[in-house]
Amino acid sequence: MDQLEYLDYNYSYEDNGSMLTEETFSPHKPLCLREPLCLSLVVVSLLIFLLGFCGNALVIWVAGFKMRKSVNTTWYLSLAVSDFVFCAFLPFSIASTAMEAWIFGRAMCKLVPSVLFLNMFSSIFLLVIISVDRLVSVVFPVWAQNHRTIKKASVIVFLAWLLAIALSVPSIIFRDVSSHLGRTSCVNKYTSDQYSHSIVALSRLVVGFVVPFAIIIVCYSIIILKLRNNRMTKSSKPFRVMSALVAAFFLCWLPYHVFIVLELNQDNLNRDLLTVGLKVGTLTAATNSFLNPMLYVFMGNDFRQKFKSSVFSKMENAMAEDGRTSTSRYLSRTSTVDGRASTHM
């Protein structure tokens, strides 16, 4: 995610003179911390940083060092690493928002937004991978039991990260520092006709949101149909955890993508409304980085056990590999005449 993207609406296009006004860069402009909206953004962003940094560090420790390594922990560990890296770079964006200027130099101007987009792409790609993995486990349980290995999962994760890195390169290419009226900002330097901006924005929408969610919807539709046909409940732990992760990502990132698309037609929209929308959309996208650890905790056990077990136990329970158990139960259902021996997952 590009935490600085909403700043672009105010003064990011160096070649668009209409957006570089004296009012925007006036030295008499109130400080950010005196403006309610800006102050709220800073405070909420700080909370996201603290919760996300600590929560994902905890997930990394539990999934990477405390639990027995499995395919499931490989997926969840990768998600936690993505969110942890995102949170580690949030302070740069928070400082830039508070000071209304970029003071970290050209290299960090290119690196910070690129890392944030890396989080967006890697997260959604991992969610797609997990969805396909769940589909295979339900539709082809025997094959999954014999072929789902940690080595294969690690290779798939590595390829997903490579693709996410490649799709984050445009941010490195177009981001640069710009000075105007004594203030330095980190901006996108697109061409004057904004063609490059449109291509980059739409490609992020399609590759980082629309297509992945189309794949996820197809996977879930098949899974639900399969569970229903075999009298299996869709309230199993892996299904519930994965459903929550996907729903959280969708709800957090939808406003961001909506306003980024609207920004492409900014001349026909209310500029103040669009500015606020971009800021809020960016913030809601950032909240996704700390939601995953919370979901692991609150979905790891049933409601009564939540208050009896430790946070570590809840996380372990949410991320535990139960493929073999699910597979054996599935086989017992499908092999029993008329489903008389059917049991819940």
PDB file of C-alpha atoms in Angstrom, residues 60-229:
ATOM      1  CA  ILE A  60       6.044 -14.507  13.544  1.00  0.00           C
ATOM      2  CA  TRP A  61       7.416 -15.813  16.832  1.00  0.00           C
ATOM      3  CA  VAL A  62       4.550 -18.282  17.339  1.00  0.00           C
ATOM      4  CA  ALA A  63       4.316 -19.540  13.741  1.00  0.00           C
ATOM      5  CA  GLY A  64       8.006 -19.408  13.003  1.00  0.00           C
ATOM      6  CA  PHE A  65       9.610 -20.614  16.217  1.00  0.00           C
ATOM      7  CA  LYS A  66       7.038 -22.045  18.629  1.00  0.00           C
ATOM      8  CA  MET A  67       4.821 -24.193  16.403  1.00  0.00           C
ATOM      9  CA  ARG A  68       5.695 -27.291  14.441  1.00  0.00           C
ATOM     10  CA  LYS A  69       6.309 -26.226  10.859  1.00  0.00           C
ATOM     11  CA  SER A  70       3.496 -27.099   8.462  1.00  0.00           C
ATOM     12  CA  VAL A  71       1.847 -25.895   5.263  1.00  0.00           C
ATOM     13  CA  ASN A  72      -0.610 -23.758   7.222  1.00  0.00           C
ATOM     14  CA  THR A  73       2.077 -22.089   9.323  1.00  0.00           C
ATOM     15  CA  THR A  74       4.005 -21.361   6.112  1.00  0.00           C
ATOM     16  CA  TRP A  75       1.036 -19.413   4.765  1.00  0.00           C
ATOM     17  CA  TYR A  76       0.308 -17.518   7.977  1.00  0.00           C
ATOM     18  CA  LEU A  77       3.962 -16.791   8.682  1.00  0.00           C
ATOM     19  CA  SER A  78       4.306 -15.190   5.251  1.00  0.00           C
ATOM     20  CA  LEU A  79       1.225 -13.045   5.848  1.00  0.00           C
ATOM     21  CA  ALA A  80       2.623 -11.918   9.191  1.00  0.00           C
ATOM     22  CA  VAL A  81       6.000 -11.043   7.652  1.00  0.00           C
ATOM     23  CA  SER A  82       4.246  -8.945   4.991  1.00  0.00           C
ATOM     24  CA  ASP A  83       2.216  -7.023   7.573  1.00  0.00           C
ATOM     25  CA  PHE A  84       5.212  -6.675   9.897  1.00  0.00           C
ATOM     26  CA  VAL A  85       7.352  -5.093   7.171  1.00  0.00           C
ATOM     27  CA  PHE A  86       4.492  -2.760   6.321  1.00  0.00           C
ATOM     28  CA  CYS A  87       4.186  -1.645   9.936  1.00  0.00           C
ATOM     29  CA  ALA A  88       7.958  -1.200  10.243  1.00  0.00           C
ATOM     30  CA  PHE A  89       7.830   1.451   7.507  1.00  0.00           C
ATOM     31  CA  LEU A  90       4.708   3.220   8.781  1.00  0.00           C
ATOM     32  CA  PRO A  91       6.626   5.704  10.996  1.00  0.00           C
ATOM     33  CA  PHE A  92       8.086   7.354   7.892  1.00  0.00           C
ATOM     34  CA  SER A  93       4.608   7.993   6.508  1.00  0.00           C
ATOM     35  CA  ILE A  94       3.309   9.132   9.887  1.00  0.00           C
ATOM     36  CA  ALA A  95       6.143  11.623  10.266  1.00  0.00           C
ATOM     37  CA  SER A  96       5.572  12.917   6.747  1.00  0.00           C
ATOM     38  CA  THR A  97       1.877  13.407   7.468  1.00  0.00           C
ATOM     39  CA  ALA A  98       2.535  15.203  10.755  1.00  0.00           C
ATOM     40  CA  MET A  99       5.184  17.530   9.291  1.00  0.00           C
ATOM     41  CA  GLU A 100       3.463  17.941   5.919  1.00  0.00           C
ATOM     42  CA  ALA A 101       6.851  17.441   4.282  1.00  0.00           C
ATOM     43  CA  TRP A 102       9.277  14.686   3.307  1.00  0.00           C
ATOM     44  CA  ILE A 103      12.606  14.831   5.150  1.00  0.00           C
ATOM     45  CA  PHE A 104      13.970  11.328   4.581  1.00  0.00           C
ATOM     46  CA  GLY A 105      15.673  11.799   1.242  1.00  0.00           C
ATOM     47  CA  ARG A 106      15.242  10.482  -2.285  1.00  0.00           C
ATOM     48  CA  ALA A 107      16.145   6.846  -1.593  1.00  0.00           C
ATOM     49  CA  MET A 108      13.569   6.455   1.180  1.00  0.00           C
ATOM     50  CA  CYS A 109      11.022   8.314  -0.946  1.00  0.00           C
ATOM     51  CA  LYS A 110      11.301   5.506  -3.460  1.00  0.00           C
ATOM     52  CA  LEU A 111      11.646   2.682  -0.934  1.00  0.00           C
ATOM     53  CA  VAL A 112       8.822   3.423   1.526  1.00  0.00           C
ATOM     54  CA  PRO A 113       5.930   3.515  -0.988  1.00  0.00           C
ATOM     55  CA  SER A 114       7.371   0.459  -2.759  1.00  0.00           C
ATOM     56  CA  VAL A 115       7.426  -1.547   0.469  1.00  0.00           C
ATOM     57  CA  LEU A 116       3.872  -0.520   1.220  1.00  0.00           C
ATOM     58  CA  PHE A 117       2.667  -1.684  -2.203  1.00  0.00           C
ATOM     59  CA  LEU A 118       4.645  -4.868  -1.679  1.00  0.00           C
ATOM     60  CA  ASN A 119       2.445  -5.508   1.348  1.00  0.00           C
ATOM     61  CA  MET A 120      -0.721  -5.064  -0.682  1.00  0.00           C
ATOM     62  CA  PHE A 121       0.291  -7.440  -3.467  1.00  0.00           C
ATOM     63  CA  SER A 122       1.916 -10.080  -1.262  1.00  0.00           C
ATOM     64  CA  SER A 123      -1.062 -10.158   1.118  1.00  0.00           C
ATOM     65  CA  ILE A 124      -3.697 -10.654  -1.565  1.00  0.00           C
ATOM     66  CA  PHE A 125      -1.576 -13.198  -3.425  1.00  0.00           C
ATOM     67  CA  LEU A 126      -1.132 -15.199  -0.225  1.00  0.00           C
ATOM     68  CA  LEU A 127      -4.871 -15.083   0.411  1.00  0.00           C
ATOM     69  CA  VAL A 128      -5.452 -16.449  -3.087  1.00  0.00           C
ATOM     70  CA  ILE A 129      -2.927 -19.222  -2.440  1.00  0.00           C
ATOM     71  CA  ILE A 130      -4.591 -20.162   0.844  1.00  0.00           C
ATOM     72  CA  SER A 131      -8.017 -20.164  -0.815  1.00  0.00           C
ATOM     73  CA  VAL A 132      -6.810 -22.490  -3.568  1.00  0.00           C
ATOM     74  CA  ASP A 133      -5.139 -24.667  -0.940  1.00  0.00           C
ATOM     75  CA  ARG A 134      -8.404 -24.978   0.986  1.00  0.00           C
ATOM     76  CA  LEU A 135     -10.241 -25.792  -2.241  1.00  0.00           C
ATOM     77  CA  VAL A 136      -7.803 -28.571  -3.087  1.00  0.00           C
ATOM     78  CA  SER A 137      -8.008 -29.952   0.463  1.00  0.00           C
ATOM     79  CA  VAL A 138     -11.809 -30.166   0.271  1.00  0.00           C
ATOM     80  CA  VAL A 139     -12.270 -31.309  -3.335  1.00  0.00           C
ATOM     81  CA  PHE A 140      -9.240 -33.587  -3.567  1.00  0.00           C
ATOM     82  CA  PRO A 141      -8.555 -34.663   0.037  1.00  0.00           C
ATOM     83  CA  VAL A 142      -6.516 -37.759  -0.764  1.00  0.00           C
ATOM     84  CA  TRP A 143      -4.322 -35.942  -3.284  1.00  0.00           C
ATOM     85  CA  ALA A 144      -3.860 -33.060  -0.848  1.00  0.00           C
ATOM     86  CA  GLN A 145      -2.849 -35.401   1.945  1.00  0.00           C
ATOM     87  CA  ASN A 146      -0.173 -36.952  -0.255  1.00  0.00           C
ATOM     88  CA  HIS A 147       1.131 -33.864  -2.058  1.00  0.00           C
ATOM     89  CA  ARG A 148       0.734 -30.880   0.306  1.00  0.00           C
ATOM     90  CA  THR A 149       4.295 -30.457   1.552  1.00  0.00           C
ATOM     91  CA  ILE A 150       6.169 -27.676   3.318  1.00  0.00           C
ATOM     92  CA  LYS A 151       8.754 -27.573   0.548  1.00  0.00           C
ATOM     93  CA  LYS A 152       6.147 -26.987  -2.151  1.00  0.00           C
ATOM     94  CA  ALA A 153       4.404 -24.383  -0.005  1.00  0.00           C
ATOM     95  CA  SER A 154       7.698 -22.533   0.500  1.00  0.00           C
ATOM     96  CA  VAL A 155       8.369 -22.477  -3.243  1.00  0.00           C
ATOM     97  CA  ILE A 156       4.874 -21.125  -3.943  1.00  0.00           C
ATOM     98  CA  VAL A 157       5.318 -18.406  -1.316  1.00  0.00           C
ATOM     99  CA  PHE A 158       8.682 -17.462  -2.805  1.00  0.00           C
ATOM    100  CA  LEU A 159       7.158 -17.104  -6.283  1.00  0.00           C
ATOM    101  CA  ALA A 160       4.306 -15.012  -4.884  1.00  0.00           C
ATOM    102  CA  TRP A 161       6.783 -12.652  -3.257  1.00  0.00           C
ATOM    103  CA  LEU A 162       8.751 -12.341  -6.501  1.00  0.00           C
ATOM    104  CA  LEU A 163       5.582 -11.367  -8.368  1.00  0.00           C
ATOM    105  CA  ALA A 164       4.658  -8.876  -5.647  1.00  0.00           C
ATOM    106  CA  ILE A 165       8.118  -7.307  -5.840  1.00  0.00           C
ATOM    107  CA  ALA A 166       7.876  -6.994  -9.633  1.00  0.00           C
ATOM    108  CA  LEU A 167       4.481  -5.274  -9.385  1.00  0.00           C
ATOM    109  CA  SER A 168       5.875  -2.825  -6.816  1.00  0.00           C
ATOM    110  CA  VAL A 169       8.607  -1.600  -9.184  1.00  0.00           C
ATOM    111  CA  PRO A 170       6.474   1.237 -10.722  1.00  0.00           C
ATOM    112  CA  SER A 171       6.516   2.981  -7.374  1.00  0.00           C
ATOM    113  CA  ILE A 172      10.318   2.988  -7.469  1.00  0.00           C
ATOM    114  CA  ILE A 173      10.288   4.330 -11.019  1.00  0.00           C
ATOM    115  CA  PHE A 174       7.780   7.152 -10.577  1.00  0.00           C
ATOM    116  CA  ARG A 175       8.411   8.238  -6.984  1.00  0.00           C
ATOM    117  CA  ASP A 176      10.808  11.099  -6.366  1.00  0.00           C
ATOM    118  CA  VAL A 177      11.292  14.120  -4.144  1.00  0.00           C
ATOM    119  CA  SER A 178      10.112  17.547  -5.256  1.00  0.00           C
ATOM    120  CA  SER A 179      10.641  20.978  -3.722  1.00  0.00           C
ATOM    121  CA  HIS A 180       8.219  23.853  -4.041  1.00  0.00           C
ATOM    122  CA  LEU A 181       8.163  27.102  -2.089  1.00  0.00           C
ATOM    123  CA  GLY A 182      10.717  25.744   0.355  1.00  0.00           C
ATOM    124  CA  ARG A 183       8.856  22.513   1.119  1.00  0.00           C
ATOM    125  CA  THR A 184      10.060  19.062   0.039  1.00  0.00           C
ATOM    126  CA  SER A 185       7.540  16.339  -0.689  1.00  0.00           C
ATOM    127  CA  CYS A 186       7.602  12.738  -1.905  1.00  0.00           C
ATOM    128  CA  VAL A 187       5.612  12.693  -5.132  1.00  0.00           C
ATOM    129  CA  ASN A 188       4.667  10.650  -8.172  1.00  0.00           C
ATOM    130  CA  LYS A 189       6.212  12.169 -11.284  1.00  0.00           C
ATOM    131  CA  TYR A 190       3.903  11.004 -14.011  1.00  0.00           C
ATOM    132  CA  THR A 191       3.643  12.417 -17.517  1.00  0.00           C
ATOM    133  CA  SER A 192       1.566  15.507 -18.158  1.00  0.00           C
ATOM    134  CA  ASP A 193      -1.237  13.580 -19.851  1.00  0.00           C
ATOM    135  CA  GLN A 194      -1.542  11.286 -16.792  1.00  0.00           C
ATOM    136  CA  TYR A 195      -1.526   8.220 -19.046  1.00  0.00           C
ATOM    137  CA  SER A 196       1.122   6.527 -16.901  1.00  0.00           C
ATOM    138  CA  HIS A 197      -0.851   7.323 -13.776  1.00  0.00           C
ATOM    139  CA  SER A 198      -3.970   5.700 -15.204  1.00  0.00           C
ATOM    140  CA  ILE A 199      -2.101   2.576 -16.295  1.00  0.00           C
ATOM    141  CA  VAL A 200      -0.432   2.139 -12.901  1.00  0.00           C
ATOM    142  CA  ALA A 201      -3.632   2.781 -10.909  1.00  0.00           C
ATOM    143  CA  LEU A 202      -5.795   0.477 -13.008  1.00  0.00           C
ATOM    144  CA  SER A 203      -3.189  -2.302 -13.064  1.00  0.00           C
ATOM    145  CA  ARG A 204      -3.025  -2.196  -9.260  1.00  0.00           C
ATOM    146  CA  LEU A 205      -6.809  -2.372  -9.089  1.00  0.00           C
ATOM    147  CA  VAL A 206      -7.090  -5.298 -11.502  1.00  0.00           C
ATOM    148  CA  VAL A 207      -4.045  -7.355 -10.454  1.00  0.00           C
ATOM    149  CA  GLY A 208      -4.101  -6.461  -6.761  1.00  0.00           C
ATOM    150  CA  PHE A 209      -7.825  -6.560  -6.084  1.00  0.00           C
ATOM    151  CA  VAL A 210     -10.368  -7.531  -8.779  1.00  0.00           C
ATOM    152  CA  VAL A 211      -8.744 -10.653 -10.267  1.00  0.00           C
ATOM    153  CA  PRO A 212      -7.567 -12.097  -6.916  1.00  0.00           C
ATOM    154  CA  PHE A 213     -11.006 -11.688  -5.388  1.00  0.00           C
ATOM    155  CA  ALA A 214     -12.643 -13.249  -8.430  1.00  0.00           C
ATOM    156  CA  ILE A 215     -10.435 -16.305  -7.915  1.00  0.00           C
ATOM    157  CA  ILE A 216     -11.217 -16.356  -4.188  1.00  0.00           C
ATOM    158  CA  ILE A 217     -14.970 -16.135  -4.843  1.00  0.00           C
ATOM    159  CA  VAL A 218     -14.790 -19.053  -7.278  1.00  0.00           C
ATOM    160  CA  CYS A 219     -12.826 -21.109  -4.753  1.00  0.00           C
ATOM    161  CA  TYR A 220     -15.269 -20.383  -1.955  1.00  0.00           C
ATOM    162  CA  SER A 221     -18.288 -21.088  -4.124  1.00  0.00           C
ATOM    163  CA  ILE A 222     -16.939 -24.525  -4.993  1.00  0.00           C
ATOM    164  CA  ILE A 223     -15.972 -25.194  -1.371  1.00  0.00           C
ATOM    165  CA  ILE A 224     -19.424 -24.259  -0.062  1.00  0.00           C
ATOM    166  CA  LEU A 225     -21.120 -26.378  -2.717  1.00  0.00           C
ATOM    167  CA  LYS A 226     -18.879 -29.338  -1.910  1.00  0.00           C
ATOM    168  CA  LEU A 227     -19.458 -29.017   1.831  1.00  0.00           C
ATOM    169  CA  ARG A 228     -23.202 -28.794   1.338  1.00  0.00           C
ATOM    170  CA  ASN A 229     -23.353 -31.790  -0.966  1.00  0.00           C
TER     171      ASN A 229
END
